[in-house]
Coordinates of C-alpha atoms (C1' of nucleotides) in Angstrom, one line a residue:
Chain A
M539 CA 11.4 -35.1 24.7
T540 CA 11.5 -36.9 21.4
S541 CA 11.7 -35.1 18.0
A542 CA 8.2 -36.4 17.3
D543 CA 6.9 -34.6 20.3
K544 CA 8.6 -31.4 19.2
E545 CA 6.9 -31.6 15.8
N546 CA 3.6 -32.0 17.5
S547 CA 4.0 -29.1 19.9
I548 CA 0.8 -27.2 20.4
D549 CA 0.0 -23.7 21.4
F550 CA -1.2 -22.6 24.9
I551 CA -4.8 -22.4 24.0
R552 CA -4.9 -26.0 22.6
E553 CA -3.1 -27.0 25.8
I554 CA -5.9 -25.6 27.9
V555 CA -8.5 -27.2 25.7
E556 CA -6.7 -30.6 25.9
R557 CA -6.4 -30.3 29.6
D558 CA -10.1 -29.5 30.0
L559 CA -11.0 -32.4 27.8
R560 CA -8.7 -34.7 29.9
E561 CA -10.4 -33.5 33.1
G562 CA -13.8 -33.7 31.6
K563 CA -14.4 -30.0 32.4
H564 CA -17.5 -29.4 30.2
G565 CA -18.4 -33.1 29.9
G566 CA -15.9 -33.4 27.0
R567 CA -17.5 -30.6 25.1
V568 CA -15.7 -28.0 23.0
H569 CA -17.7 -25.1 21.8
T570 CA -16.2 -21.9 20.4
R571 CA -17.5 -18.8 18.6
F572 CA -16.3 -16.0 16.4
P573 CA -18.0 -12.8 17.5
P574 CA -17.4 -9.9 15.0
E575 CA -19.2 -6.6 15.3
P576 CA -20.8 -5.9 11.9
N577 CA -19.1 -2.5 11.5
G578 CA -16.5 -3.2 8.8
Y579 CA -14.8 -5.7 6.6
L580 CA -12.8 -8.7 7.8
H581 CA -9.0 -8.6 7.3
I582 CA -6.3 -11.2 7.6
G583 CA -6.0 -10.5 11.4
H584 CA -9.6 -11.7 11.7
A585 CA -8.7 -14.8 9.6
K586 CA -6.2 -15.6 12.4
A587 CA -8.9 -15.4 15.0
I588 CA -11.4 -17.4 12.9
C589 CA -8.9 -20.1 12.4
I590 CA -8.2 -20.3 16.1
D591 CA -11.8 -20.2 17.1
F592 CA -13.2 -22.5 14.4
G593 CA -10.1 -24.5 13.9
I594 CA -9.9 -25.6 17.5
A595 CA -13.5 -26.6 17.6
E596 CA -13.0 -28.6 14.4
E597 CA -9.8 -30.3 15.7
Y598 CA -11.4 -31.4 18.9
G599 CA -14.7 -32.5 17.6
G600 CA -16.5 -29.5 18.9
L601 CA -18.9 -26.9 17.5
Y602 CA -18.5 -23.3 16.6
N603 CA -20.9 -20.5 16.3
L604 CA -20.8 -17.4 14.2
R605 CA -22.2 -14.6 16.3
F606 CA -22.6 -11.0 15.4
D607 CA -21.9 -8.8 18.3
D608 CA -24.4 -6.1 17.4
T609 CA -24.8 -4.2 20.6
N610 CA -24.1 -0.7 19.1
P611 CA -26.6 0.3 16.4
V612 CA -24.7 3.5 15.8
K613 CA -21.8 1.8 14.1
E614 CA -23.4 -1.3 12.5
D615 CA -25.0 -2.2 9.3
V616 CA -26.3 -5.3 7.4
E617 CA -23.9 -4.6 4.6
Y618 CA -21.1 -5.8 6.9
V619 CA -23.1 -8.8 8.1
D620 CA -23.3 -10.0 4.5
S621 CA -19.6 -9.4 3.7
I622 CA -18.5 -11.1 6.9
M623 CA -20.5 -14.2 6.2
R624 CA -19.2 -14.3 2.6
D625 CA -15.6 -14.0 3.8
I626 CA -15.9 -16.7 6.4
K627 CA -17.5 -19.1 4.0
W628 CA -14.8 -18.4 1.5
L629 CA -12.2 -19.4 4.1
G630 CA -13.9 -22.7 4.2
F631 CA -15.8 -22.7 7.5
D632 CA -19.4 -23.8 7.9
W633 CA -21.2 -22.7 11.0
E634 CA -24.3 -24.7 9.8
D635 CA -27.3 -23.5 11.7
R636 CA -25.4 -21.8 14.5
L637 CA -25.7 -18.2 13.3
Y638 CA -26.5 -15.9 16.2
Y639 CA -26.8 -12.2 17.0
A640 CA -26.3 -10.6 20.3
S641 CA -29.5 -8.7 19.6
D642 CA -31.3 -12.1 19.8
Y643 CA -30.6 -12.0 23.5
F644 CA -31.7 -8.4 24.3
D645 CA -34.7 -9.6 26.3
K646 CA -32.7 -12.1 28.3
M647 CA -30.0 -9.5 28.9
Y648 CA -32.5 -7.1 30.2
D649 CA -33.9 -9.6 32.6
Y650 CA -30.4 -10.4 33.9
A651 CA -29.9 -6.7 34.4
E652 CA -33.0 -6.5 36.6
Q653 CA -31.6 -9.4 38.6
L654 CA -28.4 -7.5 39.1
I655 CA -30.4 -4.5 40.3
E656 CA -32.4 -6.7 42.7
K657 CA -29.3 -8.0 44.3
D658 CA -28.0 -4.4 44.6
A659 CA -25.1 -5.1 42.2
A660 CA -26.1 -2.4 39.8
Y661 CA -27.6 1.0 40.0
I662 CA -28.9 3.9 37.8
C663 CA -26.4 6.7 37.6
D664 CA -27.4 10.2 36.6
L665 CA -23.9 11.5 36.1
S666 CA -23.0 13.0 32.7
T667 CA -20.2 11.6 30.6
D668 CA -17.8 14.3 31.8
E669 CA -18.8 13.8 35.4
V670 CA -18.3 10.0 35.1
R671 CA -14.8 10.7 33.8
E672 CA -14.0 13.0 36.8
Y673 CA -15.3 10.5 39.3
R674 CA -13.4 7.6 37.7
G675 CA -10.1 8.8 38.9
T676 CA -6.9 8.1 37.0
L677 CA -4.4 5.3 36.5
T678 CA -2.7 6.3 39.7
E679 CA -5.6 7.7 41.8
P680 CA -8.7 5.9 42.9
G681 CA -12.1 7.0 41.7
R682 CA -14.9 8.4 43.9
N683 CA -18.3 6.8 44.4
S684 CA -21.1 8.3 42.3
P685 CA -23.6 10.3 44.4
W686 CA -26.3 8.0 42.9
R687 CA -24.6 4.8 44.0
N688 CA -26.8 4.2 47.0
R689 CA -30.2 4.5 45.4
S690 CA -32.7 1.9 46.6
V691 CA -33.4 -1.2 44.7
E692 CA -36.9 0.1 44.1
D693 CA -35.8 3.4 42.7
N694 CA -33.2 1.7 40.5
L695 CA -35.8 -0.8 39.1
D696 CA -38.2 2.0 38.5
L697 CA -35.6 4.2 36.8
F698 CA -34.3 1.3 34.7
R699 CA -37.8 0.5 33.5
R700 CA -38.4 4.1 32.6
M701 CA -35.1 4.2 30.8
R702 CA -36.2 1.2 28.7
S703 CA -39.6 2.8 28.0
G704 CA -37.8 5.9 26.5
E705 CA -38.6 8.4 29.1
F706 CA -35.1 9.9 29.3
P707 CA -33.0 11.4 26.6
D708 CA -29.7 9.9 25.3
G709 CA -26.8 10.2 27.7
T710 CA -28.8 11.3 30.7
R711 CA -28.5 8.1 32.7
T712 CA -26.7 4.7 32.7
L713 CA -27.1 1.5 34.5
R714 CA -23.8 0.8 36.2
A715 CA -22.3 -2.3 37.9
K716 CA -21.6 -1.7 41.6
I717 CA -18.1 -3.0 42.0
D718 CA -15.2 -0.9 43.3
M719 CA -14.4 2.7 42.4
A720 CA -10.9 2.3 43.9
S721 CA -10.0 -0.8 41.9
P722 CA -6.6 -0.6 40.4
N723 CA -8.2 -2.2 37.3
M724 CA -10.0 0.7 35.6
N725 CA -12.6 -1.7 34.1
M726 CA -13.9 -2.6 37.6
R727 CA -14.6 1.1 38.6
D728 CA -18.4 0.7 38.3
P729 CA -18.5 0.2 34.5
A730 CA -21.6 1.1 32.5
I731 CA -23.9 -1.8 31.6
Y732 CA -26.6 -0.1 29.7
R733 CA -26.7 3.3 27.9
I734 CA -29.6 5.1 26.4
L735 CA -29.4 5.2 22.5
K736 CA -32.4 6.3 20.7
K737 CA -31.2 4.8 17.5
S738 CA -32.8 2.2 15.2
H739 CA -31.1 -1.1 15.2
H740 CA -30.5 -3.1 12.0
R741 CA -32.3 -6.1 13.4
T742 CA -34.5 -4.9 16.3
G743 CA -35.6 -1.7 14.7
N744 CA -37.0 0.7 17.3
R745 CA -37.9 -1.9 19.9
W746 CA -35.1 -0.8 22.1
C747 CA -33.7 2.5 23.2
I748 CA -31.2 1.1 25.7
Y749 CA -28.4 -1.1 24.6
P750 CA -26.0 -3.3 26.6
M751 CA -22.3 -2.5 26.7
Y752 CA -19.7 -5.0 25.4
D753 CA -18.4 -6.2 28.8
Y754 CA -21.8 -7.0 30.1
A755 CA -23.2 -8.4 26.8
H756 CA -20.3 -10.5 25.7
C757 CA -20.0 -12.8 28.7
L758 CA -23.8 -13.3 28.6
E759 CA -23.8 -14.2 24.9
D760 CA -21.0 -16.8 25.5
S761 CA -22.9 -18.1 28.6
I762 CA -26.2 -18.4 26.8
E763 CA -24.7 -20.2 23.9
G764 CA -22.8 -22.6 26.2
I765 CA -19.4 -21.5 24.8
T766 CA -16.7 -23.4 26.6
H767 CA -13.6 -21.5 25.4
S768 CA -14.0 -17.9 24.5
C769 CA -10.9 -16.7 22.7
C770 CA -10.3 -13.1 22.1
S771 CA -7.4 -10.7 21.6
I772 CA -5.0 -9.6 24.2
E773 CA -6.3 -6.2 24.9
F774 CA -9.3 -7.8 26.7
E775 CA -7.1 -9.4 29.2
D776 CA -7.9 -6.9 31.9
H777 CA -11.6 -7.1 31.1
R778 CA -11.6 -10.8 32.1
P779 CA -12.2 -10.0 35.8
L780 CA -15.3 -8.2 34.7
Y781 CA -16.4 -11.0 32.4
D782 CA -16.1 -13.3 35.4
W783 CA -17.8 -10.9 37.7
F784 CA -21.0 -10.7 35.8
L785 CA -21.3 -14.5 35.4
D786 CA -20.5 -15.0 39.1
Q787 CA -23.1 -12.4 40.2
L788 CA -25.7 -14.0 38.0
D789 CA -24.6 -17.5 38.8
I790 CA -24.9 -18.8 35.3
F791 CA -22.8 -21.0 33.0
H792 CA -19.3 -19.8 33.0
P793 CA -17.1 -20.0 29.9
Q794 CA -13.4 -19.4 30.1
Q795 CA -12.0 -16.3 28.3
I796 CA -8.6 -16.9 26.8
E797 CA -6.6 -14.1 25.2
F798 CA -4.0 -14.3 22.4
A799 CA -1.9 -11.7 20.5
R800 CA -3.4 -10.0 17.5
L801 CA -1.7 -10.4 14.1
N802 CA 0.5 -7.7 12.7
L803 CA 2.1 -7.9 9.3
T804 CA 5.0 -6.0 7.9
Y805 CA 4.4 -3.5 5.1
T806 CA 0.7 -3.2 5.9
I807 CA -1.7 -1.9 8.5
M808 CA -4.5 -3.7 10.3
S809 CA -6.4 -0.9 11.9
K810 CA -10.0 -0.7 10.6
R811 CA -10.1 3.0 11.0
K812 CA -6.9 3.6 9.1
L813 CA -7.9 1.2 6.3
A814 CA -11.1 3.1 6.0
M815 CA -9.0 6.3 5.6
L816 CA -7.3 4.7 2.6
V817 CA -10.6 3.9 1.1
E818 CA -12.2 7.3 1.8
N819 CA -9.3 9.2 0.4
G820 CA -9.2 7.2 -2.7
L821 CA -5.7 5.9 -2.0
V822 CA -7.0 2.5 -2.9
S823 CA -9.9 1.6 -5.1
G824 CA -12.1 0.2 -2.3
W825 CA -12.2 -2.4 0.5
D826 CA -11.5 -5.1 -2.0
D827 CA -8.5 -3.3 -3.6
P828 CA -6.0 -6.1 -4.3
R829 CA -3.5 -4.3 -2.1
M830 CA -5.6 -4.3 1.0
P831 CA -5.1 -6.8 3.8
T832 CA -8.9 -7.4 3.8
L833 CA -10.1 -10.9 2.9
S834 CA -12.0 -9.4 0.0
G835 CA -8.9 -7.7 -1.2
L836 CA -6.8 -10.8 -0.8
R837 CA -9.4 -12.8 -2.6
R838 CA -9.5 -10.4 -5.5
R839 CA -5.7 -10.4 -5.6
G840 CA -5.7 -14.1 -6.1
Y841 CA -4.9 -15.4 -2.6
T842 CA -6.5 -18.8 -2.0
P843 CA -8.3 -19.6 1.2
E844 CA -6.0 -22.6 1.6
S845 CA -2.9 -20.3 1.5
I846 CA -4.4 -18.1 4.2
R847 CA -5.3 -21.0 6.4
D848 CA -1.8 -22.4 5.9
F849 CA -0.4 -19.1 6.9
T850 CA -2.5 -18.8 10.1
G851 CA -1.2 -22.3 11.0
R852 CA 2.4 -21.3 10.5
I853 CA 2.4 -18.1 12.5
G854 CA 1.3 -19.9 15.6
V855 CA -0.6 -18.6 18.6
A856 CA 1.0 -16.9 21.6
K857 CA 0.6 -13.8 23.8
R858 CA 3.6 -11.7 22.9
D859 CA 3.4 -8.7 20.5
S860 CA 4.7 -9.7 17.2
T861 CA 4.9 -8.6 13.6
V862 CA 4.9 -11.4 11.1
D863 CA 7.1 -11.0 8.0
M864 CA 4.9 -10.4 4.9
A865 CA 7.4 -12.8 3.2
L866 CA 5.8 -15.7 5.0
L867 CA 2.4 -14.9 3.6
E868 CA 4.0 -14.6 0.2
Y869 CA 5.7 -17.9 0.6
C870 CA 2.3 -19.5 1.5
I871 CA 0.6 -18.3 -1.6
R872 CA 3.5 -19.3 -3.9
D873 CA 3.6 -22.7 -2.3
D874 CA -0.1 -23.3 -2.8
L875 CA -0.2 -21.9 -6.3
N876 CA 2.9 -23.7 -7.5
R877 CA 1.2 -27.0 -6.9
R878 CA -2.2 -26.1 -8.4
A879 CA -1.9 -23.2 -10.9
P880 CA -1.9 -24.3 -14.6
R881 CA 0.8 -22.6 -16.6
F882 CA 0.3 -20.2 -19.4
M883 CA 2.5 -18.0 -21.6
A884 CA 2.1 -14.3 -21.3
V885 CA 4.3 -11.6 -22.6
L886 CA 3.9 -8.5 -20.4
D887 CA 6.3 -6.1 -22.2
P888 CA 6.4 -7.4 -25.8
L889 CA 9.3 -7.2 -28.2
K890 CA 8.6 -8.6 -31.7
I891 CA 10.9 -11.2 -33.1
I892 CA 10.8 -12.5 -36.7
I893 CA 12.1 -16.0 -37.4
E894 CA 13.7 -15.3 -40.7
N895 CA 14.0 -18.9 -41.9
Y896 CA 10.5 -20.0 -40.8
P897 CA 8.1 -20.1 -43.7
P898 CA 5.6 -17.2 -43.8
G899 CA 2.1 -18.4 -43.3
K900 CA 3.1 -21.6 -41.7
C901 CA 1.7 -22.4 -38.3
E902 CA 2.3 -25.5 -36.2
E903 CA 1.0 -26.7 -32.8
L904 CA 3.4 -27.5 -30.1
E905 CA 2.7 -29.4 -26.9
F906 CA 3.0 -27.6 -23.6
I907 CA 2.8 -29.2 -20.2
N908 CA 0.1 -27.6 -18.1
N909 CA 1.7 -28.0 -14.7
P910 CA 5.0 -29.8 -14.2
E911 CA 4.1 -30.2 -10.5
D912 CA 0.9 -32.1 -11.4
E913 CA 1.0 -34.8 -14.0
S914 CA -2.8 -35.1 -14.0
A915 CA -3.1 -31.6 -15.3
G916 CA -2.0 -32.9 -18.7
S917 CA -0.9 -30.9 -21.7
R918 CA -2.2 -28.5 -24.4
M919 CA -1.3 -27.4 -27.9
V920 CA 0.0 -23.9 -28.6
Q921 CA 0.4 -22.3 -32.0
F922 CA 3.8 -21.3 -33.2
S923 CA 4.5 -19.1 -36.2
R924 CA 7.0 -16.8 -37.9
E925 CA 6.4 -13.7 -35.9
L926 CA 6.5 -13.9 -32.1
Y927 CA 6.6 -11.7 -29.1
I928 CA 9.1 -12.2 -26.3
E929 CA 9.7 -10.3 -23.1
R930 CA 11.6 -7.1 -23.8
D931 CA 13.9 -7.7 -20.9
D932 CA 14.8 -11.2 -22.2
F933 CA 17.0 -9.5 -24.7
Q934 CA 20.2 -7.5 -24.1
E935 CA 22.2 -6.1 -26.9
E936 CA 25.2 -5.6 -24.7
P937 CA 24.7 -8.3 -22.1
H938 CA 25.4 -8.3 -18.4
K939 CA 28.1 -11.0 -17.8
K940 CA 25.6 -13.3 -16.0
F941 CA 22.8 -12.7 -18.4
R942 CA 21.9 -15.9 -20.1
R943 CA 18.9 -15.0 -22.3
L944 CA 18.8 -13.7 -25.8
V945 CA 21.8 -11.8 -27.1
P946 CA 23.0 -11.0 -30.6
G947 CA 24.6 -14.2 -32.0
R948 CA 23.6 -16.4 -29.1
E949 CA 21.4 -19.4 -29.2
V950 CA 18.6 -19.7 -26.7
R951 CA 15.5 -21.9 -26.3
L952 CA 12.0 -20.7 -26.9
R953 CA 10.2 -22.8 -24.3
Y954 CA 8.7 -26.0 -25.7
A955 CA 9.5 -24.7 -29.2
Y956 CA 12.8 -24.3 -31.0
L957 CA 16.3 -23.2 -30.4
I958 CA 16.8 -19.8 -32.0
T959 CA 19.6 -17.4 -32.6
C960 CA 19.4 -13.6 -32.9
V961 CA 21.0 -12.5 -36.1
D962 CA 20.0 -8.9 -36.4
V963 CA 18.7 -6.0 -34.3
V964 CA 16.3 -3.6 -35.9
K965 CA 16.1 -0.1 -34.3
D966 CA 13.9 2.9 -34.8
E967 CA 15.2 6.4 -35.6
D968 CA 15.8 7.0 -31.9
G969 CA 18.0 4.0 -31.5
N970 CA 15.5 1.9 -29.6
V971 CA 15.3 -1.8 -30.3
K972 CA 12.2 -2.2 -32.5
E973 CA 12.4 -5.9 -33.4
L974 CA 14.8 -8.8 -33.7
I975 CA 15.6 -10.9 -36.6
C976 CA 16.3 -14.5 -35.6
T977 CA 16.8 -17.9 -37.2
Y978 CA 15.6 -21.2 -35.8
D979 CA 17.0 -24.7 -36.1
P980 CA 14.2 -26.9 -37.5
E981 CA 15.9 -29.9 -35.9
T982 CA 15.1 -28.7 -32.4
R983 CA 11.3 -28.9 -32.4
G984 CA 10.2 -29.2 -28.8
G985 CA 13.3 -27.4 -27.6
S986 CA 16.1 -30.0 -27.6
A987 CA 18.8 -30.5 -30.1
P988 CA 19.4 -34.0 -31.6
D989 CA 23.2 -33.4 -31.4
G990 CA 22.9 -32.9 -27.7
R991 CA 24.1 -29.3 -27.6
K992 CA 22.9 -27.3 -24.6
V993 CA 21.8 -23.7 -24.3
K994 CA 21.9 -21.6 -21.1
G995 CA 18.6 -19.8 -21.5
T996 CA 15.0 -20.6 -22.0
I997 CA 12.5 -17.8 -22.6
H998 CA 8.8 -17.7 -23.1
W999 CA 7.0 -16.3 -26.1
V1000 CA 3.6 -16.0 -27.7
S1001 CA 2.6 -16.1 -31.4
A1002 CA 2.0 -12.6 -32.6
E1003 CA -0.8 -13.6 -34.8
H1004 CA -2.6 -15.8 -32.2
A1005 CA -1.9 -14.0 -28.9
V1006 CA -4.7 -11.9 -27.4
P1007 CA -4.2 -8.5 -25.9
A1008 CA -4.7 -8.0 -22.2
E1009 CA -4.2 -5.5 -19.4
V1010 CA -2.1 -6.7 -16.5
R1011 CA -2.0 -5.0 -13.1
L1012 CA 1.1 -5.6 -11.1
Y1013 CA 0.7 -5.1 -7.4
D1014 CA 3.4 -4.6 -4.9
R1015 CA 3.4 -4.0 -1.1
L1016 CA 1.1 -1.1 -0.2
F1017 CA 3.7 0.6 2.0
T1018 CA 7.5 1.2 1.6
V1019 CA 8.4 0.5 5.2
E1020 CA 8.0 -2.5 7.4
N1021 CA 6.0 -0.6 10.0
P1022 CA 4.0 2.2 8.5
L1023 CA 2.7 3.2 11.9
S1024 CA 6.2 4.0 13.2
S1025 CA 6.1 7.0 10.8
D1026 CA 4.6 10.3 11.9
N1027 CA 2.0 10.0 9.2
F1028 CA 1.5 6.5 7.8
I1029 CA 0.1 8.0 4.6
D1030 CA 3.5 9.3 3.8
T1031 CA 4.9 5.8 3.6
I1032 CA 2.5 4.5 1.0
N1033 CA 4.3 2.8 -1.9
N1034 CA 3.5 4.9 -5.0
E1035 CA 4.5 2.0 -7.2
S1036 CA 2.2 -0.5 -5.5
L1037 CA 0.2 -0.6 -8.6
R1038 CA 1.6 -0.6 -12.2
V1039 CA -0.7 -1.1 -15.1
L1040 CA 0.6 -2.7 -18.2
N1041 CA -1.6 -2.2 -21.3
R1042 CA 0.2 -3.9 -24.1
C1043 CA 0.4 -7.5 -22.8
R1044 CA -0.1 -10.4 -25.0
I1045 CA -1.3 -13.7 -23.7
E1046 CA -1.8 -17.1 -25.1
P1047 CA -5.3 -17.5 -26.5
S1048 CA -6.5 -20.2 -24.2
A1049 CA -5.9 -18.0 -21.2
A1050 CA -8.7 -15.7 -22.4
D1051 CA -11.4 -18.3 -21.4
L1052 CA -10.3 -18.4 -17.7
V1053 CA -12.9 -17.9 -15.0
I1054 CA -12.6 -14.7 -12.9
G1055 CA -10.4 -15.4 -9.9
E1056 CA -9.0 -18.7 -11.1
P1057 CA -5.3 -18.8 -10.3
V1058 CA -2.8 -19.4 -13.1
Q1059 CA 0.9 -19.1 -13.5
F1060 CA 2.3 -16.9 -16.3
E1061 CA 5.5 -18.8 -16.8
R1062 CA 8.6 -17.1 -15.5
K1063 CA 6.5 -14.1 -14.4
G1064 CA 4.3 -15.0 -11.5
Y1065 CA 0.8 -16.0 -10.4
F1066 CA -2.2 -14.2 -11.9
C1067 CA -5.9 -14.3 -12.0
K1068 CA -8.6 -12.6 -14.1
D1069 CA -10.0 -9.5 -12.4
P1070 CA -13.8 -8.9 -12.1
D1071 CA -13.3 -5.7 -14.1
S1072 CA -12.7 -7.8 -17.2
T1073 CA -15.2 -7.6 -20.0
E1074 CA -15.5 -9.6 -23.2
K1075 CA -13.5 -7.0 -25.0
R1076 CA -11.0 -6.2 -22.3
L1077 CA -9.1 -8.9 -20.4
I1078 CA -7.6 -7.8 -17.1
F1079 CA -5.3 -9.8 -15.0
N1080 CA -4.1 -9.2 -11.5
R1081 CA -0.7 -10.3 -10.4
T1082 CA -1.1 -12.2 -7.1
I1083 CA 2.6 -12.6 -6.5
S1084 CA 5.7 -12.8 -8.6
L1085 CA 7.8 -15.9 -8.8
R1086 CA 10.9 -15.9 -6.7
D1087 CA 13.3 -14.0 -8.8
T1088 CA 17.0 -14.9 -8.2
W1089 CA 18.0 -13.0 -11.3
K1090 CA 16.7 -9.8 -9.7
K1091 CA 18.6 -10.7 -6.6
I1092 CA 21.8 -11.2 -8.6
L1093 CA 21.4 -7.7 -10.0
K1094 CA 20.6 -6.2 -6.6
N1095 CA 23.5 -7.8 -4.8
Q1096 CA 25.8 -6.4 -7.3
K1097 CA 25.0 -2.8 -6.5
Chain B
rU655 C1' 5.3 6.8 38.4
rG656 C1' -1.7 2.1 39.8
rG657 C1' -3.0 -2.6 37.5
rG658 C1' -2.5 -6.3 33.8
rG659 C1' 0.5 -8.7 30.1
rC660 C1' 5.0 -9.8 27.4
rG661 C1' 10.7 -10.3 26.5
rU662 C1' 14.3 -17.2 23.1
rC663 C1' 17.9 -16.6 15.8
rG664 C1' 16.6 -10.9 11.0
rU665 C1' 10.9 -12.5 11.6
rC666 C1' 7.3 -16.0 13.7
rA667 C1' 7.8 -19.9 17.3
rA668 C1' 9.0 -24.7 20.2
rA669 C1' 11.1 -26.0 25.1
rU670 C1' 7.0 -27.6 31.1
rG671 C1' 15.0 -28.0 35.4
rG672 C1' 18.4 -33.0 32.3
rU673 C1' 22.4 -35.1 26.2
rU674 C1' 25.2 -30.3 20.9
rA675 C1' 18.1 -24.5 22.6
rA676 C1' 12.9 -27.8 17.6
rG677 C1' 10.8 -26.1 13.1
rA678 C1' 9.3 -22.5 9.4
rC679 C1' 10.1 -18.0 6.8
rA680 C1' 14.1 -14.7 5.5
rC681 C1' 19.2 -14.6 4.3
rA682 C1' 24.0 -16.8 2.2
rG683 C1' 26.3 -20.7 -0.6
rG684 C1' 26.1 -25.2 -3.6
rG685 C1' 23.5 -29.2 -6.7
rU686 C1' 19.4 -30.6 -10.3
rU687 C1' 16.4 -28.3 -14.0
rU688 C1' 13.4 -26.9 -21.2
rU689 C1' 10.3 -21.5 -15.8
rG690 C1' 17.1 -17.6 -13.2
rG691 C1' 10.3 -21.2 -10.7
rU692 C1' 9.9 -25.9 -8.2
rC693 C1' 13.0 -29.6 -5.8
rC694 C1' 17.6 -31.2 -3.0
rC695 C1' 22.0 -30.1 0.2
rU696 C1' 24.9 -26.8 3.5
rG697 C1' 25.4 -22.7 6.8
rC698 C1' 22.8 -19.4 10.2
rA699 C1' 20.8 -18.0 18.4
rU700 C1' 23.6 -20.2 24.5
rU701 C1' 17.5 -17.4 25.5
rG702 C1' 16.8 -8.6 27.7
rG703 C1' 20.8 -7.7 31.9
rG704 C1' 22.9 -8.8 36.9
rG705 C1' 22.9 -11.9 41.1
rG706 C1' 21.3 -16.5 43.4
rU707 C1' 19.4 -21.9 44.1
rU708 C1' 21.0 -26.6 41.8
rC709 C1' 25.3 -32.0 40.0
rG710 C1' 22.5 -29.4 36.1
rA711 C1' 18.6 -23.3 34.5
rA712 C1' 15.6 -20.4 28.6
rU713 C1' 12.7 -23.0 32.5
rC714 C1' 13.0 -21.8 39.9
rC715 C1' 14.1 -17.2 43.3
rU716 C1' 15.7 -12.1 43.3
rC717 C1' 16.9 -7.2 41.6
rC718 C1' 17.1 -4.2 37.3
rC719 C1' 15.9 -2.9 32.0
rG720 C1' 12.6 -2.7 27.9
rC721 C1' 8.0 -3.1 25.1
rC722 C1' 2.4 -3.5 24.9
rC723 C1' -2.7 -2.7 27.0
rC724 C1' -6.3 0.1 30.4
rA725 C1' -8.8 6.5 32.5
rG726 C1' -15.6 5.3 25.8
rC727 C1' -22.3 6.0 27.9
rC728 C1' -16.8 1.8 21.4
rA729 C1' -16.0 -3.4 20.6

RNA sequence: UGGGGCGUCGUCAAAUGGUUAAGACACAGGGUUUUGGUCCCUGCAUUGGGGGUUCGAAUCCUCCCGCCCCAGCCA
């Protein structure tokens, strides 16, 4: 094996697809689908599935469908249909005209069910839920046949039609597949195919009062759409014999189900139910809270679709249980934003400095590079004046030995501006630093000295007169531990400092015109984007992710 | 203790019996730098355990250990 081969190694699903292509299995056709149930919001785990389903189709010149698996009206709603479509489009996938609903196939599914009955492969069962459970047996004991298992085809057909016409109340009867009550695979112990549910459906209204179960419906949906490779998560592995059974009984087009491991991420949770708990209990502001692993949350936080797609590519596809380090996701967004985000100056925790020898009232414009990683981004002019704000923690009166920012008597650089020296510290009556008196060297305009002398530190600043006020929301990981679910109660592991709101920030004026969601870098601080809560009067920025902070690391390693 | 699946670096993940077990993230150290950012360099595993087959095993056989999933008229 050469190194080039190693770099091109592919996952087991793509291996299957490539082999099928090579062998001409479906006439060289690749057709996949992403089949969400519209009962909640998409999260980054779904993004992994979407990138596998749709990404594979794209890579092999195939097609992909978006299909809503809406077979249970009790849990579903159009609200979710809309948000799911928005999120998938945002990720950058286009299913064109191939948008389908399981409910589109209800008639066809019903016909197939009658076929099953006619070949004595399904029967109407009158057992109650509790009785079914008793008859099913346990993991170690076989089940027993339902007393209704041997009804005649005629009776079954008659009963099924009456079920459909609404003659029987919810829960009184089911249509069951006649397979094997002693199967070691619980899924094969005469699973339910149809249940009675007198509930209005968001698309079919009251046309139906019986609804197909997942195992029966899903393989038919795939078959009807001519799906070649039906990828799903690993817990469906032992449903595959059932998937195959229905298609074999009906003798119709047979897609291949392939299972892969779900995504887990450190410091967060992926369970829809538990995320809902956070929303319902007000622990987060909503499904799109920037701390949520939902796609709407990540989007609001400032994650780009490109970064998420890059991430899903980097984590790979396999079958083993795994938990990906959140640091990888953070790396992906930093990597993307470093290349594309224009730089701005923002002082989050302002400390005023006065340049003693700079003429009062004078203002000059200095040239700033918009993005050192992208020459085409050009430059802009930024106003400089006598009174400025710098970051409070860029000054230490009694400095740490490795601190190389502003210190009394030490010269540092104001980025793209001048070399300054702190000559005096003004304090309030409590002894807190109120402002700094500095001097500047007029010969160092732009930040470099003609005599070639160097300074160790460069700090950012904004002009006090010109900067605009803003609120900045600093987000951190939602949980304090890598695996919140390992705790007795995951709620207890929520990070109380996952949101810090800073109200006195000052940003360079040009940043006020930014479009909501557009990513920027606040130099030396991190990547940010304007939040939709912003108004004309109130600018609000979300911190997507901080810059890598080796200074913080130095301080931490010292302890 | 039925059935199914899975165990390779701290975390993901390659390897398809054949030279020193890829790569990425993380971590540690160093260089460059007008962002303590970026970038560059260096370091970082003998494959869950035992036996066996073989000239040769992460790959094959065998026994053991561990983890995950399944007893919805949810998906």
